[in-house]
Coordinates of C-alpha atoms in Angstrom, one line a residue:
X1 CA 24.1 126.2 157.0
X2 CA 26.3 127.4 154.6
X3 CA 26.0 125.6 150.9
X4 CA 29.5 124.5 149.7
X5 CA 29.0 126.8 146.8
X6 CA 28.7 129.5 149.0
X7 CA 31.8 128.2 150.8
X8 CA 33.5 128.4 147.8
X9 CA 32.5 131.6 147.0
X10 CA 33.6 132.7 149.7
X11 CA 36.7 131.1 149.6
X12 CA 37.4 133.1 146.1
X13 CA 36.3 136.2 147.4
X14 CA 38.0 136.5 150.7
X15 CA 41.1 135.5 148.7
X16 CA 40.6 138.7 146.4
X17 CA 40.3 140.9 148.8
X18 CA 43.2 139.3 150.7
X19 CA 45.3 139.8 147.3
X20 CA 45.9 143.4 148.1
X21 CA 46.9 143.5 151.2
X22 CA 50.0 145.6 152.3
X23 CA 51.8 142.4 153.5
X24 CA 52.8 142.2 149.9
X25 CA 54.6 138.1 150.3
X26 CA 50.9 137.3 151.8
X27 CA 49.0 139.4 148.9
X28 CA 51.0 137.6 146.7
X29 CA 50.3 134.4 147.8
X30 CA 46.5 135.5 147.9
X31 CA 46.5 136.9 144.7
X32 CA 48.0 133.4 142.9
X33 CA 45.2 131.6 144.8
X34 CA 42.9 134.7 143.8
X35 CA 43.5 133.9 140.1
X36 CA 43.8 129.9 140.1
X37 CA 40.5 129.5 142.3
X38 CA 38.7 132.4 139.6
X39 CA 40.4 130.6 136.7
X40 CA 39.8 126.9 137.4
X41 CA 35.9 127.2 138.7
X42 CA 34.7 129.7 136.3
X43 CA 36.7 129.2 133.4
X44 CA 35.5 129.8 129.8
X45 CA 37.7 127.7 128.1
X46 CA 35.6 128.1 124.6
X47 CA 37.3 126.7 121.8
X48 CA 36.2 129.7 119.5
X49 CA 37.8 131.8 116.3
X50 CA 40.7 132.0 119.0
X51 CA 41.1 128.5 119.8
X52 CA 43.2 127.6 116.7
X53 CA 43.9 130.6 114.8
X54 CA 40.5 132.2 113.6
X55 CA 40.6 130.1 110.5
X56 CA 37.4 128.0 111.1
X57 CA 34.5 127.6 109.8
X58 CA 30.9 128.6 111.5
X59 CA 29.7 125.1 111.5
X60 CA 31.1 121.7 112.3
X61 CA 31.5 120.0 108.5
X62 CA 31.1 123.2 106.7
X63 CA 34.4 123.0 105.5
X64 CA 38.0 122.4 106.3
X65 CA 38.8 123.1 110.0
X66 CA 42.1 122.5 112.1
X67 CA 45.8 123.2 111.8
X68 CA 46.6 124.8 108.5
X69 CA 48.7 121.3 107.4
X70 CA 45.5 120.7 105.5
X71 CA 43.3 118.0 108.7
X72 CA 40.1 117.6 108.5
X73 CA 39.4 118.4 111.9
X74 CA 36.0 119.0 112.8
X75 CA 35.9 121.4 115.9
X76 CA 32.8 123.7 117.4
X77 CA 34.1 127.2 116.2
X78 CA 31.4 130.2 116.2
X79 CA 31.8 133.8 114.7
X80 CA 32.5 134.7 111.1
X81 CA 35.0 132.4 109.3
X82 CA 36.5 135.5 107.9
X83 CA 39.2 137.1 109.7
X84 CA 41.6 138.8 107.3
X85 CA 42.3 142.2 107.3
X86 CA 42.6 143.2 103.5
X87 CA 39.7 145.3 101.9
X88 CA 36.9 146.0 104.7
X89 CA 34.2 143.5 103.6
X90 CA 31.7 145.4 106.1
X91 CA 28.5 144.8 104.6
X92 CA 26.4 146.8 107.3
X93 CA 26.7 149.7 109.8
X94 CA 27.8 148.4 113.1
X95 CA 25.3 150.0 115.5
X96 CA 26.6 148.3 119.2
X97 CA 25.0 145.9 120.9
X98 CA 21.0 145.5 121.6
X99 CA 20.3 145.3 125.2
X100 CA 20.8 142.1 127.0
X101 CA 18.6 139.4 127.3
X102 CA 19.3 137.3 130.5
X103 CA 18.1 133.4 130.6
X104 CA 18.1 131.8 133.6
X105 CA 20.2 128.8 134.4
X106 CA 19.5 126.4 136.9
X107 CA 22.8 126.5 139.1
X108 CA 25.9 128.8 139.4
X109 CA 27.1 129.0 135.8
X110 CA 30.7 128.2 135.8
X111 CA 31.9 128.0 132.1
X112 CA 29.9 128.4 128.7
X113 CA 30.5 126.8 125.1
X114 CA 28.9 128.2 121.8
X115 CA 28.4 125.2 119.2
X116 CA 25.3 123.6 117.4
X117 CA 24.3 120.9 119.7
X118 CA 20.9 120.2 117.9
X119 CA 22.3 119.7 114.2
X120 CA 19.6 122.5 113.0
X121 CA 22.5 125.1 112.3
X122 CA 22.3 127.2 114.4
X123 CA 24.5 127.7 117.8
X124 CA 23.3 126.7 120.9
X125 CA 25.1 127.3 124.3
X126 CA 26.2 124.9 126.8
X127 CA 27.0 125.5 130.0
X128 CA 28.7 123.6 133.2
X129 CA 27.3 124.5 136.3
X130 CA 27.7 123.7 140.1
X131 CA 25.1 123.1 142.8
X132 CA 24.0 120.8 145.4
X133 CA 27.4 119.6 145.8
X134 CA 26.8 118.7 142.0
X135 CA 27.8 119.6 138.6
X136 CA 25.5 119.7 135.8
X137 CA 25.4 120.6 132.8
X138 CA 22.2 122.5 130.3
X139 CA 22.0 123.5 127.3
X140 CA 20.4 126.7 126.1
X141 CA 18.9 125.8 122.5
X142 CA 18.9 128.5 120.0
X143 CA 15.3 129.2 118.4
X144 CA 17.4 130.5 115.5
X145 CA 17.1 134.2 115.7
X146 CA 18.6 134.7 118.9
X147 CA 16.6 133.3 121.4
X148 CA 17.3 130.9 123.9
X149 CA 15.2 127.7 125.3
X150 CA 16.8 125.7 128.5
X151 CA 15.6 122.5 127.0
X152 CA 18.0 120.5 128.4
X153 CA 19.7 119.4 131.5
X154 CA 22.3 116.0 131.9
X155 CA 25.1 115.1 134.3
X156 CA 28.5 116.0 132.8
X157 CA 31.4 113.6 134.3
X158 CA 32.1 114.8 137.4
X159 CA 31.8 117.1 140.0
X160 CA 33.2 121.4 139.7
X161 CA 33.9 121.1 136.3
X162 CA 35.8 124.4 135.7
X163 CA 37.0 123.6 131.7
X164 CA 35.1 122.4 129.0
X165 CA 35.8 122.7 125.2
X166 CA 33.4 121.7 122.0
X167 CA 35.0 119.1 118.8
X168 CA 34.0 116.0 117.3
X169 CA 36.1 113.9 119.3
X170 CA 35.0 110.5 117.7
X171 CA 34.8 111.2 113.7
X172 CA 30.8 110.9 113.8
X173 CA 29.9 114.4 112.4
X174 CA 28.4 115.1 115.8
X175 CA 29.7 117.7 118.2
X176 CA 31.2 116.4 121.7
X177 CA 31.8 117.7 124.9
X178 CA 35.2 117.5 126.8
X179 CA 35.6 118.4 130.1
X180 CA 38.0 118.2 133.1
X181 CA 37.1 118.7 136.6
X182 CA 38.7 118.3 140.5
X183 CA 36.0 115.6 141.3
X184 CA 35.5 116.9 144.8
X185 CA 33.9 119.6 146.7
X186 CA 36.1 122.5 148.2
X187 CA 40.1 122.4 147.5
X188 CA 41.5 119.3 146.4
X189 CA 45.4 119.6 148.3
X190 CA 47.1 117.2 145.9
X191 CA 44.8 114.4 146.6
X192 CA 45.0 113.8 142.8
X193 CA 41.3 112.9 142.3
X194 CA 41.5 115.1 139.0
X195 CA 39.5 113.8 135.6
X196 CA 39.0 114.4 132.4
X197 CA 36.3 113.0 130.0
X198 CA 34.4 113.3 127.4
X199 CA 30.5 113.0 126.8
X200 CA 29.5 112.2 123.0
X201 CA 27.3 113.7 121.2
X202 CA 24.1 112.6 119.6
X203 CA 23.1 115.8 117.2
X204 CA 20.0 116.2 118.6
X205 CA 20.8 118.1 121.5
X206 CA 21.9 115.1 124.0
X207 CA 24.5 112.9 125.6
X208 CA 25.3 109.3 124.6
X209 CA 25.3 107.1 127.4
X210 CA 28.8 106.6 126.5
X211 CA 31.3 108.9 128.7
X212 CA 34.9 108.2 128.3
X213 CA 36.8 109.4 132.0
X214 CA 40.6 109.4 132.1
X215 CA 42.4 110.5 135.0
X216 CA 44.2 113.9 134.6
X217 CA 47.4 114.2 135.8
X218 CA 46.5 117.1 138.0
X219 CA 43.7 118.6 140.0
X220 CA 43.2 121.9 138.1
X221 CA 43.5 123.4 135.5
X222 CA 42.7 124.6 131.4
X223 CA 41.9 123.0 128.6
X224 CA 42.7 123.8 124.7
X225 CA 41.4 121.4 122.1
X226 CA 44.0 121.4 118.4
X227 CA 44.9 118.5 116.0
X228 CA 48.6 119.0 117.8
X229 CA 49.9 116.0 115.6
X230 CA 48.6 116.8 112.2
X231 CA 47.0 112.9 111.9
X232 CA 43.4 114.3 111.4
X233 CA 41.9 114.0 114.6
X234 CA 41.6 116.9 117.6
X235 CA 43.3 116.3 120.7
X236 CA 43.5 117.5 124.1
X237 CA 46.2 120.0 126.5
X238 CA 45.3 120.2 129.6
X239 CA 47.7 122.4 131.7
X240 CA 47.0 121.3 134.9
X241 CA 48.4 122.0 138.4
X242 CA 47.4 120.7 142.5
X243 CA 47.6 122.8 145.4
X244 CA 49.6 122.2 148.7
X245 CA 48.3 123.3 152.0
X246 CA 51.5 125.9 153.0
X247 CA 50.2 125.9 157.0
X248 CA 46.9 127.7 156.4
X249 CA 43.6 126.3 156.6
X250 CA 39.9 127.2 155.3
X251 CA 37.2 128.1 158.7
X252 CA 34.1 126.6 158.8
X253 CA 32.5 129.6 156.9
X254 CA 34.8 129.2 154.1
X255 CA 36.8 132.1 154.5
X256 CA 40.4 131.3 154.2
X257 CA 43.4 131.5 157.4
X258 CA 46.9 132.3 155.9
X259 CA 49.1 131.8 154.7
X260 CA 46.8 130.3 151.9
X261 CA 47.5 127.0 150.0
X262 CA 49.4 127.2 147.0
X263 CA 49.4 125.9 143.5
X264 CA 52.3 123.3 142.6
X265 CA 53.5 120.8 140.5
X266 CA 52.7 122.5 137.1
X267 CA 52.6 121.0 133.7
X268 CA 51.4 120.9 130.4
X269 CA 49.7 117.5 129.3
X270 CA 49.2 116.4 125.8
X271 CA 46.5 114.0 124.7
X272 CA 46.6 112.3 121.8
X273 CA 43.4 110.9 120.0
X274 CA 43.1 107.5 118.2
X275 CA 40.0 108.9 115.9
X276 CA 37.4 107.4 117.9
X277 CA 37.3 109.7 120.8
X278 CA 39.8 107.7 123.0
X279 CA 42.4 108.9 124.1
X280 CA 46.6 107.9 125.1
X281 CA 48.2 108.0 127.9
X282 CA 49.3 112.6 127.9
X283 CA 52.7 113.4 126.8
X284 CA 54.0 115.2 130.4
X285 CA 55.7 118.6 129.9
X286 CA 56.7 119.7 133.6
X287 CA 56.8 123.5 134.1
X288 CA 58.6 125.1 136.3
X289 CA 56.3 128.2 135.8
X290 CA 52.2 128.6 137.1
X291 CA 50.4 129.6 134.7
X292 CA 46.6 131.5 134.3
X293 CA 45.3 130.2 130.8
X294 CA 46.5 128.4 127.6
X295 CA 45.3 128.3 124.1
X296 CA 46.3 127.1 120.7
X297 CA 47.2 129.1 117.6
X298 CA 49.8 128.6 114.7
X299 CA 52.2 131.6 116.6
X300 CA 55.1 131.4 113.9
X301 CA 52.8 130.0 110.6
X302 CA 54.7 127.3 109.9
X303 CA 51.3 125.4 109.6
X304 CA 51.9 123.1 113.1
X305 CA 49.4 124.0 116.0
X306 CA 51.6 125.5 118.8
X307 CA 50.6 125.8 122.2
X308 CA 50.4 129.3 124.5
X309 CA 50.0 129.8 128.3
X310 CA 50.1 132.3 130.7
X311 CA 52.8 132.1 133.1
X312 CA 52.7 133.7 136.5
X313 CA 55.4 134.3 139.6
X314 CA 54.4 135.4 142.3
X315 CA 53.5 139.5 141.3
X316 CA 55.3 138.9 137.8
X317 CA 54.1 137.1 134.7
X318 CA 54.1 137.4 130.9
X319 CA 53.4 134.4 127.8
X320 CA 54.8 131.1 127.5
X321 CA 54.7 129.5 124.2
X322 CA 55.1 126.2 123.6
X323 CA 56.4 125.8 119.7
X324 CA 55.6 122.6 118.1
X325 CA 58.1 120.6 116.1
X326 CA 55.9 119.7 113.5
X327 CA 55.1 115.8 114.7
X328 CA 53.2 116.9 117.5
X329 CA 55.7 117.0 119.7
X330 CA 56.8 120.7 121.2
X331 CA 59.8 121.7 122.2
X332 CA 60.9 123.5 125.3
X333 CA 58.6 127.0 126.5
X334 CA 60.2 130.1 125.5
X335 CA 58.5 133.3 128.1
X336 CA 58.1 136.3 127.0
X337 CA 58.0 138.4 130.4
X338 CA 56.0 141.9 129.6
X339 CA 56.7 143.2 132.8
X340 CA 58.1 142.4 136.7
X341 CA 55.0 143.5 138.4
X342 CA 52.2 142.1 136.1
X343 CA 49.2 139.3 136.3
X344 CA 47.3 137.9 133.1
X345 CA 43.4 137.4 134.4
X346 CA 42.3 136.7 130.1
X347 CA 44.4 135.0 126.9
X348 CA 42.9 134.9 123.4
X349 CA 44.1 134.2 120.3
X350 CA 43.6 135.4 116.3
X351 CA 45.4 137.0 113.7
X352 CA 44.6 140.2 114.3
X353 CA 46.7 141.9 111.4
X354 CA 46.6 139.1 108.7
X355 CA 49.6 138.3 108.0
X356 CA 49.3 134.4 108.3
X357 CA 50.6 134.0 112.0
X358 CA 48.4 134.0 114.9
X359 CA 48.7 136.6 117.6
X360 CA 48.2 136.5 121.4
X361 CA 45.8 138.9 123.0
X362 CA 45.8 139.3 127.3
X363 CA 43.7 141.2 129.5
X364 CA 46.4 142.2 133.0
X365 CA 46.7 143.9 135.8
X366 CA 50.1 145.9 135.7
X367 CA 52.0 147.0 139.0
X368 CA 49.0 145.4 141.4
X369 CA 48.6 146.1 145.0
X370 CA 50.4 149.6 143.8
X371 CA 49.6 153.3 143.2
X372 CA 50.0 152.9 139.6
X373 CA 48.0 149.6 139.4
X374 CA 46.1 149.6 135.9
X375 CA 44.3 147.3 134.0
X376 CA 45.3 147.0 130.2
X377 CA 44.8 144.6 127.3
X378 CA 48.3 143.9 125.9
X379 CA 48.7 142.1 122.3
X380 CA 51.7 140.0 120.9
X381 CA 52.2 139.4 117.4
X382 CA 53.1 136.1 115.5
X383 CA 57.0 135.9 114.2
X384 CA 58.7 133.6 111.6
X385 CA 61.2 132.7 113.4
X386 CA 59.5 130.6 116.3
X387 CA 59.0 134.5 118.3
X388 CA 56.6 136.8 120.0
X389 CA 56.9 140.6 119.3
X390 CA 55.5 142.9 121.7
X391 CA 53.7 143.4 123.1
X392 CA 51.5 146.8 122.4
X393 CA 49.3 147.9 125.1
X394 CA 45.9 149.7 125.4
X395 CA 44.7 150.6 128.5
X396 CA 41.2 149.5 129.8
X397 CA 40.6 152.7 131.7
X398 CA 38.5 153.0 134.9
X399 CA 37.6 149.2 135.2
X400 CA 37.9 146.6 137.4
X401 CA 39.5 143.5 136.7
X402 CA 39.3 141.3 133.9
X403 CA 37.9 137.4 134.0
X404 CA 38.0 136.2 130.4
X405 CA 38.9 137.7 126.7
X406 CA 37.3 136.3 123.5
X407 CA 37.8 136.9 120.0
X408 CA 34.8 137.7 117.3
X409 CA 33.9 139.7 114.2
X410 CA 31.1 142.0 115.9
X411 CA 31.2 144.9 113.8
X412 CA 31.1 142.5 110.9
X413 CA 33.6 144.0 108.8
X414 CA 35.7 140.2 108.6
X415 CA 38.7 141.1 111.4
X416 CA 38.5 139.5 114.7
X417 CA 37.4 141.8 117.1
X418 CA 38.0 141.5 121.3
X419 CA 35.4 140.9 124.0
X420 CA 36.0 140.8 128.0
X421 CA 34.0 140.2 130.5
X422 CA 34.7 142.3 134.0
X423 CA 34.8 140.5 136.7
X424 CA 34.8 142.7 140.1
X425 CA 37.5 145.5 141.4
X426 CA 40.8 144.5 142.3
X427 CA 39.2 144.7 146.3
X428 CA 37.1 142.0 145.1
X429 CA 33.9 144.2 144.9
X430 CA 30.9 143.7 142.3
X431 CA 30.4 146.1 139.9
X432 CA 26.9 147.0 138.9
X433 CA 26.1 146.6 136.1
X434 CA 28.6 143.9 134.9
X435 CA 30.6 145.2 132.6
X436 CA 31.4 143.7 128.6
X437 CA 34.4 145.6 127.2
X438 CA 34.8 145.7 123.3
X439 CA 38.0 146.4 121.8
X440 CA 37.3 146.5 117.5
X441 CA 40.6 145.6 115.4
X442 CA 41.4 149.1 113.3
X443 CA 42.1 146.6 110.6
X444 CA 45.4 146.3 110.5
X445 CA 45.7 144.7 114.0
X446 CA 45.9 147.6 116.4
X447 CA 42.5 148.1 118.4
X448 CA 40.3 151.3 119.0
X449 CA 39.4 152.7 123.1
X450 CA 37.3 150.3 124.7
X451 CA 33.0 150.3 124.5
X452 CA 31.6 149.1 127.6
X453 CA 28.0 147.4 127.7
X454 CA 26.2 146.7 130.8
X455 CA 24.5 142.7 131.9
X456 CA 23.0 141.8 134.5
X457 CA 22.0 144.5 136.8
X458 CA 22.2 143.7 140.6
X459 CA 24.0 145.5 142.8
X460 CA 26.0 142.1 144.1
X461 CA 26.2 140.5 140.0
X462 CA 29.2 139.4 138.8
X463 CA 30.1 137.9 135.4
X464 CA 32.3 134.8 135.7
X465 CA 32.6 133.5 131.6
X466 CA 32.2 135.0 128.2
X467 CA 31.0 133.2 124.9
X468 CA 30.8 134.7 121.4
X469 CA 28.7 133.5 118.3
X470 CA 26.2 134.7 115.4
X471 CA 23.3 133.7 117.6
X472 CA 21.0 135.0 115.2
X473 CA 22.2 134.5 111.6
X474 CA 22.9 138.4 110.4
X475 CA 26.8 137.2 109.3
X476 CA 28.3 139.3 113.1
X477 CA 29.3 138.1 116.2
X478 CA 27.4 138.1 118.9
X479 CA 28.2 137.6 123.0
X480 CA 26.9 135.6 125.9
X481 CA 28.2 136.5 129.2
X482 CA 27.3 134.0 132.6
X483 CA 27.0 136.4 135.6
X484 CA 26.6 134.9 139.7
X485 CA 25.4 136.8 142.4
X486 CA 26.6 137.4 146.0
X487 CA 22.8 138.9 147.2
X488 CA 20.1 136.2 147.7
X489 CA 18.0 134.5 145.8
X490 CA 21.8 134.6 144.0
X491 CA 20.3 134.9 140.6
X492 CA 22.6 132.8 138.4
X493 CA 22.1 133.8 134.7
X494 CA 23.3 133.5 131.0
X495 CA 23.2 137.0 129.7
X496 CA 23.3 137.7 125.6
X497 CA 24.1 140.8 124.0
X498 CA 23.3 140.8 120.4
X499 CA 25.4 143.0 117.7
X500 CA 23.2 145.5 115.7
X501 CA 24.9 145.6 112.4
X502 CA 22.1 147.7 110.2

């Protein structure tokens, strides 16, 4: 008997190689379920250097952390707190990446957070998985030069968790865990069963048996974690969307009938925390658009936390921002279309050339189900006047398509570097090995030809979420990639590349 994992699985991956079919209405039908289904099970929602501008600090409490209005914010940030792009500070001779060392997780890894769950100072990874018609989540403890320990499995709130993010919800100087999840097995058509919640932290490596569950308005969808009002405390945007059956249905093997179901009712929700880890009822922004990812940065440096997504239609797409108004409140989404025939798989965010506003990196596919389809990673820069310019392409030549993009200083000379992991071909294939692209910033905000390290090695591997960190204390950013397989025993894996920086 089929697993509902598998079903799932399958579901994705008959979706992808539905997405480029010649009937292009039904591939682009397919290829929106293709992306949401990839995006909301296996996505790697980290709140990282990108999550709120690159201007944290390594640890929880090491220093001030949050918008730049001057809150005391304490959120789970990894890398090097250094991101500017003056003199190079490199202190060492960035030698690539050591070969990777895979742990083995107990169920298919669906997301993955680097923060310090123990309190010993070094970062641990978390990561939400799905199995037995279950979610759990374990937590990989750092030894503190690089090695990893499971030492620790516990129940996260609820079942397919497909977003979690790392702060200190509560004001206790202990890192949190907030999640959102669909709550039920297979596709949830609008039966609105979607929550969000967070499990507290103790410092020691565990869960409170406090768990704080708020219905979200939607099913799906992405999470980005920002002290949006400037009162001190990190809140939550979730943008969230359900799906709507459109007269297909899903066969008892899992493999989808079209015309496939399709995402709807789209919006951005907003949610406000008291200081003590509770949270109000969401400020609702609908949106017209569907969108792929979302992230916080400061985009026009006015020191207010504004809020980007990626917006798809259909075969076209580009960046919606979301520009705050300085209260917390944001006014209406300006989109920035980079092209007609163009879907965003990856969003991260920095400031890449230093000047004080943060920028939007993407990983796309330009012109799919075409002759001239090609995978690139496009980068917008911060503007003054409440404005994205851009963006500047680079293409990512002779790969497959792109899951996730994160942001880290791995050649340690203090600019914020890119790292993707590839997911499979635009047919839906594996690639073997699974592919880790990194882009270095040039230093003044333009990036260098991709390097391309290999994880996990099975012919039928796939990587579904990326981390980054300094896993082992040498001052550069390190990676941790979760890979699945499609051949049994499905080996399900965290994979970690560290830099060598001699």
């Amino acid at each position: 008997m089929t697993s509902p994992s598998r079903s799932i699985r399958k579901l994705r991956d008959s979706s992808a190689n539905h997405a480029v079919s010649a009937d292009q209405s039904v591939g682009a039908s397919l290829a929106r379920l293709n992306l949401a289904m990839r995006k909301g099970f296996y996505a790697a929602l980290v709140l990282s250097l990108s999550a709120c501008g690159g201007r944290h600090p390594l640890q929880p409490g090491s220093g001030r952390a949050g918008d730049a209005a001057g809150s005391d914010v304490q959120l789970a940030s990894y890398g090097d707190a250094a991101t500017d792009t003056g003199p190079d500070t490199r202190h060492c001779t960035f030698m690539g990446f050591a070969l990777a060392v895979s742990y083995p997780t107990t169920h298919e890894p669906m997301s993955i957070v680097a923060v310090d769950r123990t309190g010993n100072g070094h970062l641990d990874l978390v990561v939400s998985e799905r199995g037995d018609n279950k979610s759990t989540s374990e937590l990989l403890a750092n030894a503190g030069n690089g090695t990893f320990a499971l030492s620790a499995s516990y129940g996260v709130s609820s079942n397919n968790v497909g977003s979690l993010v790392a702060a200190d919800f509560n004001g206790d100087g202990k890192i949190d865990l907030a999640s959102q999840a669909d709550a039920v097995d297979g596709i949830d058509l609008g039966t609105g069963n979607g929550v969000l919640a967070i499990d507290f932290g103790t410092g020691n490596g565990t869960f409170a048996s406090q768990v704080v569950t708020y219905s979200s308005p939607q099913s799906y969808g992405y999470l980005t974690v920002g002290d949006f009002n400037g009162d001190g405390h990190p809140d939550l945007a979730f943008a969230g969307y359900d799906y709507i059956m459109t007269g297909g249905f899903i066969t008892p093997d899992g493999l989808i009938a079209t015309p496939a179901p399709e995402p709807t009712d789209f919006a951005l929700n907003v949610f406000f925390n008291a200081g003590d880890g509770t949270l109000a009822a969401p400020v609702i922004y609908a949106n017209p658009n569907g969108f792929a990812d979302i992230a916080s940065g400061d985009f026009d440096g006015d020191g207010h936390l504004d809020i980007a997504e990626l917006v798809t239609s259909g075969n076209s797409g580009g960046i919606g921002v979301f520009f705050n108004a300085g209260d917390g409140t944001l006014r209406s989404e300006v989109t920035y279309v980079a092209s007609p025939d163009w879907i965003a798989y990856g969003l991260a965010v920095a400031d890449f050339n230093g000047d004080g506003k943060d920028d939007v990196a993407t990983t796309t596919i330009m012109n799919p189900n075409a002759a001239s389809e090609a995978n690139v990673l496009q980068v917008f820069t911060g503007a003054s006047n409440g404005s994205l310019n851009g963006p500047v392409s680079y293409p990512i030549a002779d790969m497959p398509s792109v899951y996730q993009i994160v942001t880290g200083d791995f050649n340690g000379d203090g600019k914020p570097d890119l790292a993707m992991v590839i997911g499979r071909t635009s047919q839906g294939a594996p690639v073997d090995p699974v592919p880790v692209a990194v882009f270095e910033n040039l230093g003044d905000g333009t990036f260098g030809a991709p390097v391309t390290y290999g994880v996990a090695g099975g012919a039928m591997d796939y990587g579904t979420a990326i981390a980054a960190g300094d896993f082992n204390g040498d001052g550069v950013t390190d990676i941790a990639v979760t890979t699945s397989s499609e051949d049994p025993p499905y080996p399900v894996a965290v994979n970690v590349l560290l830099s060598k920086c001699e």
